[in-house]
Short mmCIF file of C-alpha atoms in Angstrom, two decimals:
data_model
loop_
_atom_site.label_atom_id
_atom_site.label_comp_id
_atom_site.label_asym_id
_atom_site.label_seq_id
_atom_site.Cartn_x
_atom_site.Cartn_y
_atom_site.Cartn_z
CA MET Z 5 -74.22 76.47 -97.77
CA TRP Z 6 -72.43 78.49 -100.42
CA VAL Z 7 -71.78 75.89 -102.70
CA ARG Z 8 -75.87 74.98 -101.71
CA ASP Z 9 -77.06 78.33 -102.83
CA HIS Z 10 -74.97 78.15 -105.75
CA LEU Z 11 -75.43 75.17 -107.19
CA ASP Z 12 -78.88 73.80 -105.57
CA GLY Z 13 -76.11 70.89 -104.30
CA LEU Z 14 -72.95 69.37 -105.80
CA TRP Z 15 -74.84 65.80 -107.08
CA SER Z 16 -78.41 65.25 -108.43
CA ASP Z 17 -79.51 61.78 -108.38
CA GLU Z 18 -79.38 60.82 -111.54
CA ASP Z 19 -75.89 60.94 -111.96
CA PHE Z 20 -76.62 57.66 -109.87
CA VAL Z 21 -78.28 55.64 -111.86
CA ALA Z 22 -76.38 53.51 -112.83
CA TRP Z 23 -75.02 52.26 -109.39
CA TYR Z 24 -78.41 50.66 -108.61
CA PRO Z 25 -80.08 48.42 -110.00
CA ARG Z 26 -83.48 49.45 -112.32
CA ASP Z 27 -86.24 47.11 -110.27
CA GLY Z 28 -84.53 48.21 -106.45
CA ARG Z 29 -87.14 49.65 -104.31
CA PRO Z 30 -86.97 53.37 -104.34
CA GLY Z 31 -84.43 54.52 -100.82
CA LEU Z 32 -82.48 57.63 -99.88
CA SER Z 33 -81.24 59.88 -101.88
CA PRO Z 34 -77.77 58.92 -102.79
CA ALA Z 35 -76.68 62.60 -103.85
CA GLN Z 36 -77.96 63.12 -100.53
CA LEU Z 37 -75.49 60.24 -98.90
CA ALA Z 38 -72.83 61.35 -101.31
CA THR Z 39 -72.61 64.63 -99.28
CA VAL Z 40 -73.26 63.29 -96.31
CA SER Z 41 -69.64 61.58 -97.57
CA VAL Z 42 -68.37 64.75 -97.52
CA LEU Z 43 -69.07 66.43 -94.40
CA GLN Z 44 -67.74 63.82 -92.10
CA PHE Z 45 -64.63 64.23 -94.13
CA LEU Z 46 -64.30 67.71 -93.38
CA LEU Z 47 -65.54 66.99 -89.61
CA ASN Z 48 -64.19 64.33 -88.53
CA LEU Z 49 -67.29 62.80 -87.81
CA SER Z 50 -67.89 58.78 -87.53
CA ASP Z 51 -71.22 57.71 -89.46
CA ARG Z 52 -73.32 57.39 -85.76
CA GLN Z 53 -72.24 61.52 -85.63
CA ALA Z 54 -73.57 62.15 -89.06
CA ALA Z 55 -76.14 60.21 -88.96
CA GLU Z 56 -77.10 62.01 -85.58
CA ALA Z 57 -75.74 65.64 -87.12
CA VAL Z 58 -78.27 65.38 -90.24
CA ARG Z 59 -81.23 64.43 -87.43
CA CYS Z 60 -80.17 67.11 -85.30
CA ARG Z 61 -78.70 69.47 -87.06
CA ILE Z 62 -79.97 72.50 -89.35
CA ASP Z 63 -76.51 73.24 -91.65
CA PHE Z 64 -76.71 69.42 -92.16
CA LYS Z 65 -80.46 70.51 -93.07
CA TYR Z 66 -79.70 72.93 -95.32
CA ALA Z 67 -77.04 71.62 -97.27
CA LEU Z 68 -79.04 68.22 -97.69
CA ASP Z 69 -82.39 70.54 -98.70
CA LEU Z 70 -84.83 68.02 -95.75
CA ASP Z 71 -87.50 69.79 -93.72
CA LEU Z 72 -86.14 70.37 -90.06
CA ASP Z 73 -88.27 67.66 -88.95
CA ASP Z 74 -86.80 65.66 -91.14
CA PRO Z 75 -85.87 61.95 -89.03
CA GLY Z 76 -82.99 61.21 -91.27
CA PHE Z 77 -81.52 57.71 -91.66
CA HIS Z 78 -80.02 54.96 -89.36
CA HIS Z 79 -75.89 55.56 -89.93
CA SER Z 80 -75.33 51.74 -90.80
CA VAL Z 81 -76.63 52.99 -93.92
CA LEU Z 82 -73.16 55.40 -94.67
CA THR Z 83 -71.31 51.55 -94.61
CA ASP Z 84 -73.44 49.85 -97.45
CA PHE Z 85 -72.68 53.86 -99.73
CA ARG Z 86 -69.95 53.26 -99.14
CA ASP Z 87 -69.05 50.25 -99.96
CA ARG Z 88 -70.97 50.95 -103.59
CA LEU Z 89 -68.64 54.18 -103.47
CA ALA Z 90 -65.40 52.47 -103.33
CA GLU Z 91 -65.74 50.19 -106.63
CA ASP Z 92 -64.01 50.75 -109.79
CA ASP Z 93 -63.17 55.08 -109.85
CA ARG Z 94 -66.73 55.34 -109.11
CA ALA Z 95 -65.51 58.06 -106.47
CA ASP Z 96 -63.04 59.56 -108.04
CA ARG Z 97 -65.73 60.57 -111.42
CA LEU Z 98 -68.32 61.44 -108.62
CA LEU Z 99 -65.42 63.75 -107.02
CA GLY Z 100 -64.41 64.59 -110.29
CA LEU Z 101 -68.39 66.00 -111.59
CA ALA Z 102 -68.38 68.30 -108.61
CA LEU Z 103 -64.81 70.09 -109.14
CA GLU Z 104 -66.29 70.29 -113.08
CA ARG Z 105 -69.63 71.74 -111.76
CA MET Z 106 -67.81 73.79 -108.96
CA LYS Z 107 -65.38 75.71 -111.72
CA ALA Z 108 -68.20 75.98 -114.18
CA ALA Z 109 -69.83 78.27 -110.83
CA GLY Z 110 -67.48 79.73 -110.50
CA LEU Z 111 -66.38 78.63 -106.41
CA VAL Z 112 -63.03 77.30 -107.46
CA ARG Z 113 -60.53 79.46 -109.26
CA GLU Z 114 -58.86 78.77 -112.50
CA ARG Z 115 -55.00 77.55 -112.25
CA GLY Z 116 -56.01 75.45 -109.46
CA ARG Z 117 -54.80 72.48 -107.96
CA GLN Z 118 -58.10 70.61 -106.21
CA ARG Z 119 -57.28 67.16 -105.36
CA THR Z 120 -59.85 64.37 -106.95
CA ASP Z 121 -58.19 61.00 -104.91
CA SER Z 122 -61.02 59.79 -103.23
CA THR Z 123 -58.83 56.98 -101.39
CA ASN Z 124 -58.25 59.40 -98.70
CA VAL Z 125 -61.57 59.96 -98.50
CA LEU Z 126 -63.41 56.99 -98.34
CA ALA Z 127 -60.64 55.81 -95.58
CA ALA Z 128 -60.60 58.52 -92.66
CA VAL Z 129 -63.78 58.27 -92.91
CA ARG Z 130 -63.99 54.15 -92.16
CA ASP Z 131 -61.72 53.96 -90.07
CA LEU Z 132 -63.10 56.75 -87.92
CA THR Z 133 -65.79 55.08 -87.61
CA ARG Z 134 -64.38 51.43 -86.91
CA LEU Z 135 -62.47 52.73 -84.13
CA GLU Z 136 -65.95 53.51 -82.55
CA LEU Z 137 -66.80 50.43 -82.92
CA ILE Z 138 -64.15 48.53 -81.11
CA THR Z 139 -64.06 50.28 -78.49
CA GLU Z 140 -67.57 50.06 -77.44
CA ALA Z 141 -67.54 46.29 -78.20
CA ILE Z 142 -64.57 45.88 -76.36
CA ARG Z 143 -67.32 48.22 -73.58
CA ALA Z 144 -69.67 46.11 -73.63
CA THR Z 145 -67.64 42.77 -73.34
CA LEU Z 146 -65.83 44.12 -70.10
CA GLU Z 147 -69.74 44.67 -68.83
CA GLU Z 148 -70.66 41.48 -69.74
CA LEU Z 149 -67.83 39.65 -68.23
CA ALA Z 150 -67.54 41.74 -64.93
CA ARG Z 151 -71.45 40.55 -64.21
CA GLU Z 152 -70.85 36.93 -65.29
CA ASP Z 153 -67.24 36.27 -64.66
CA PRO Z 154 -65.48 38.86 -62.85
CA SER Z 155 -62.41 36.96 -62.00
CA VAL Z 156 -61.25 36.72 -65.82
CA LEU Z 157 -60.58 40.31 -65.97
CA ASP Z 158 -57.88 40.09 -63.21
CA ALA Z 159 -55.29 39.19 -65.86
CA LEU Z 160 -56.22 42.51 -67.76
CA VAL Z 161 -57.71 44.81 -66.89
CA ASP Z 162 -55.89 47.74 -65.31
CA GLU Z 163 -56.52 51.15 -63.92
CA GLN Z 164 -55.78 52.09 -68.44
CA TRP Z 165 -57.98 49.79 -69.91
CA ALA Z 166 -60.93 51.21 -67.05
CA LYS Z 167 -59.50 54.95 -69.04
CA ARG Z 168 -61.26 53.38 -72.34
CA TYR Z 169 -63.52 51.35 -71.77
CA GLY Z 170 -65.24 52.91 -68.49
CA ARG Z 171 -67.50 53.93 -69.83
CA PRO Z 172 -69.67 54.46 -73.23
CA VAL Z 173 -67.73 55.29 -76.55
CA ARG Z 174 -67.78 59.34 -77.75
CA LEU Z 175 -65.58 60.54 -80.26
CA VAL Z 176 -64.57 64.24 -80.81
CA SER Z 177 -64.75 66.33 -84.00
CA GLN Z 178 -61.65 65.82 -83.82
CA PRO Z 179 -60.39 63.16 -82.48
CA SER Z 180 -56.18 62.04 -81.46
CA ARG Z 181 -54.66 59.50 -83.43
CA PRO Z 182 -57.76 57.84 -84.61
CA VAL Z 183 -55.74 55.48 -86.85
CA GLY Z 184 -53.18 54.43 -83.85
CA ARG Z 185 -56.33 54.41 -81.31
CA LEU Z 186 -58.25 52.07 -84.01
CA LYS Z 187 -54.62 49.64 -83.85
CA ASP Z 188 -54.19 50.45 -80.55
CA ALA Z 189 -57.76 48.69 -80.49
CA GLY Z 190 -57.60 46.36 -81.88
CA GLN Z 191 -54.96 45.04 -80.16
CA ASP Z 192 -56.99 44.79 -76.60
CA ALA Z 193 -59.46 43.42 -78.80
CA PHE Z 194 -57.35 40.12 -79.68
CA ALA Z 195 -55.83 39.98 -75.90
CA LEU Z 196 -59.33 39.75 -75.42
CA LEU Z 197 -60.30 37.37 -77.15
CA THR Z 198 -57.40 35.61 -76.65
CA LEU Z 199 -58.31 35.40 -73.00
CA LEU Z 200 -61.35 34.18 -73.34
CA ARG Z 201 -60.05 31.41 -75.94
CA GLY Z 202 -62.22 28.33 -74.66
CA ARG Z 203 -64.99 29.56 -72.50
CA ALA Z 204 -68.04 29.67 -73.30
CA ARG Z 205 -69.30 33.15 -75.13
CA GLY Z 206 -71.87 36.04 -74.22
CA ARG Z 207 -73.57 37.82 -76.50
CA HIS Z 208 -71.34 40.79 -76.05
CA ALA Z 209 -68.41 38.94 -76.81
CA GLU Z 210 -68.96 37.01 -79.74
CA GLY Z 211 -69.96 40.39 -81.55
CA LEU Z 212 -66.66 41.55 -80.54
CA ARG Z 213 -65.04 38.41 -82.09
CA GLN Z 214 -67.13 39.28 -85.38
CA ILE Z 215 -66.73 42.33 -85.07
CA PHE Z 216 -63.06 41.79 -85.31
CA LEU Z 217 -62.74 39.15 -87.87
CA GLN Z 218 -64.44 41.99 -90.03
CA ASN Z 219 -61.86 45.11 -89.15
CA PHE Z 220 -58.86 43.40 -88.11
CA VAL Z 221 -55.84 40.89 -89.07
CA PRO Z 222 -53.63 39.22 -86.98
CA ASP Z 223 -49.83 37.68 -87.98
CA SER Z 224 -48.94 34.26 -86.64
CA ARG Z 225 -46.62 36.63 -83.60
CA GLY Z 226 -49.20 38.54 -81.92
CA ALA Z 227 -49.74 41.56 -83.87
CA VAL Z 228 -53.09 43.33 -84.60
CA ARG Z 229 -53.52 45.57 -88.13
CA PRO Z 230 -56.57 47.51 -89.21
CA ARG Z 231 -58.60 45.80 -91.93
CA SER Z 232 -57.14 47.35 -95.80
CA ASP Z 233 -58.96 47.42 -98.85
CA ASP Z 234 -56.45 44.53 -99.86
CA ASP Z 235 -57.36 42.17 -97.60
CA GLY Z 236 -60.85 42.66 -98.34
CA PHE Z 237 -64.22 43.64 -96.25
CA PRO Z 238 -67.67 41.98 -96.09
CA PRO Z 239 -70.59 43.30 -97.58
CA GLY Z 240 -71.78 46.59 -95.61
CA ARG Z 241 -75.80 45.14 -95.20
CA LEU Z 242 -73.40 41.73 -93.20
CA ARG Z 243 -71.14 44.36 -90.88
CA ILE Z 244 -71.62 44.81 -87.77
CA VAL Z 245 -73.18 48.54 -86.18
CA PRO Z 246 -72.91 49.46 -82.48
CA PRO Z 247 -75.23 46.82 -81.00
CA THR Z 248 -76.04 49.16 -77.82
CA ILE Z 249 -77.45 51.89 -80.94
CA SER Z 250 -81.60 51.59 -81.67
CA ARG Z 251 -82.83 51.95 -84.90
CA PRO Z 252 -84.97 55.06 -85.93
CA ALA Z 253 -88.84 54.76 -85.10
CA GLY Z 254 -89.94 53.90 -89.40
CA ASP Z 255 -86.79 53.85 -90.44
CA ALA Z 256 -86.82 50.24 -91.27
CA GLY Z 257 -87.04 50.33 -94.99
CA ALA Z 258 -83.54 52.35 -95.37
CA THR Z 259 -80.97 49.72 -96.54
CA ASN Z 260 -80.95 51.72 -100.02
CA ASP Z 261 -81.66 48.95 -102.49
CA GLY Z 262 -82.12 51.23 -104.85
CA PRO Z 263 -81.86 55.37 -105.69
CA ALA Z 264 -84.74 57.74 -104.57
CA THR Z 265 -87.46 58.58 -107.65
#
């Protein structure tokens, strides 16, 4: 709110003109999406939680200069926007631009030290979103198997699995061990998919397989680690988002082909 009062926002849509084709259809405001990305990092929110905050929280609407009845956007938009941020050194230049404007407005002390490395910001937000996604995918697959062939789960599911996946995932704003939990969930997904190898897979099990391949890398010994930038990610528009979350009404055009004009 302080930044909004003094600067009318950290960025304007004109700062993002080079990121989008000139003939793209008008989409969501990239300046607003960039601000949401910052708030995500500060509050430890997944993409889904951030999109929900935009729809429901007055402080988010104030920071983004939105009307109180603004419906917001679908959370999958943030994945595609993060892909654009990660290209070249766009995110670092963007943070540098915001820092210059905050200094000029007297919001940052002279001779102070500010971090402008965007890598940790993007990685933290992405890992939290991936943790929510893989946990929900495992839960949906377990429920599918419990309906269709519960005997398959006897060799794998125990009390700890029931605690981790017995209810829909809802991450708190300050989740403990998000990186370690992401690795553990990936290992659980690998064990579940190994159990299903050679069997006919249902819709949720096939979704889990694709989500696993998009977000984790197993080695020859069966150890699993989260996929990194060096391994590569599929484009945001091709990644799977949580299957239990539906797109809000009127949001069919939220693919953000071009900046708002």
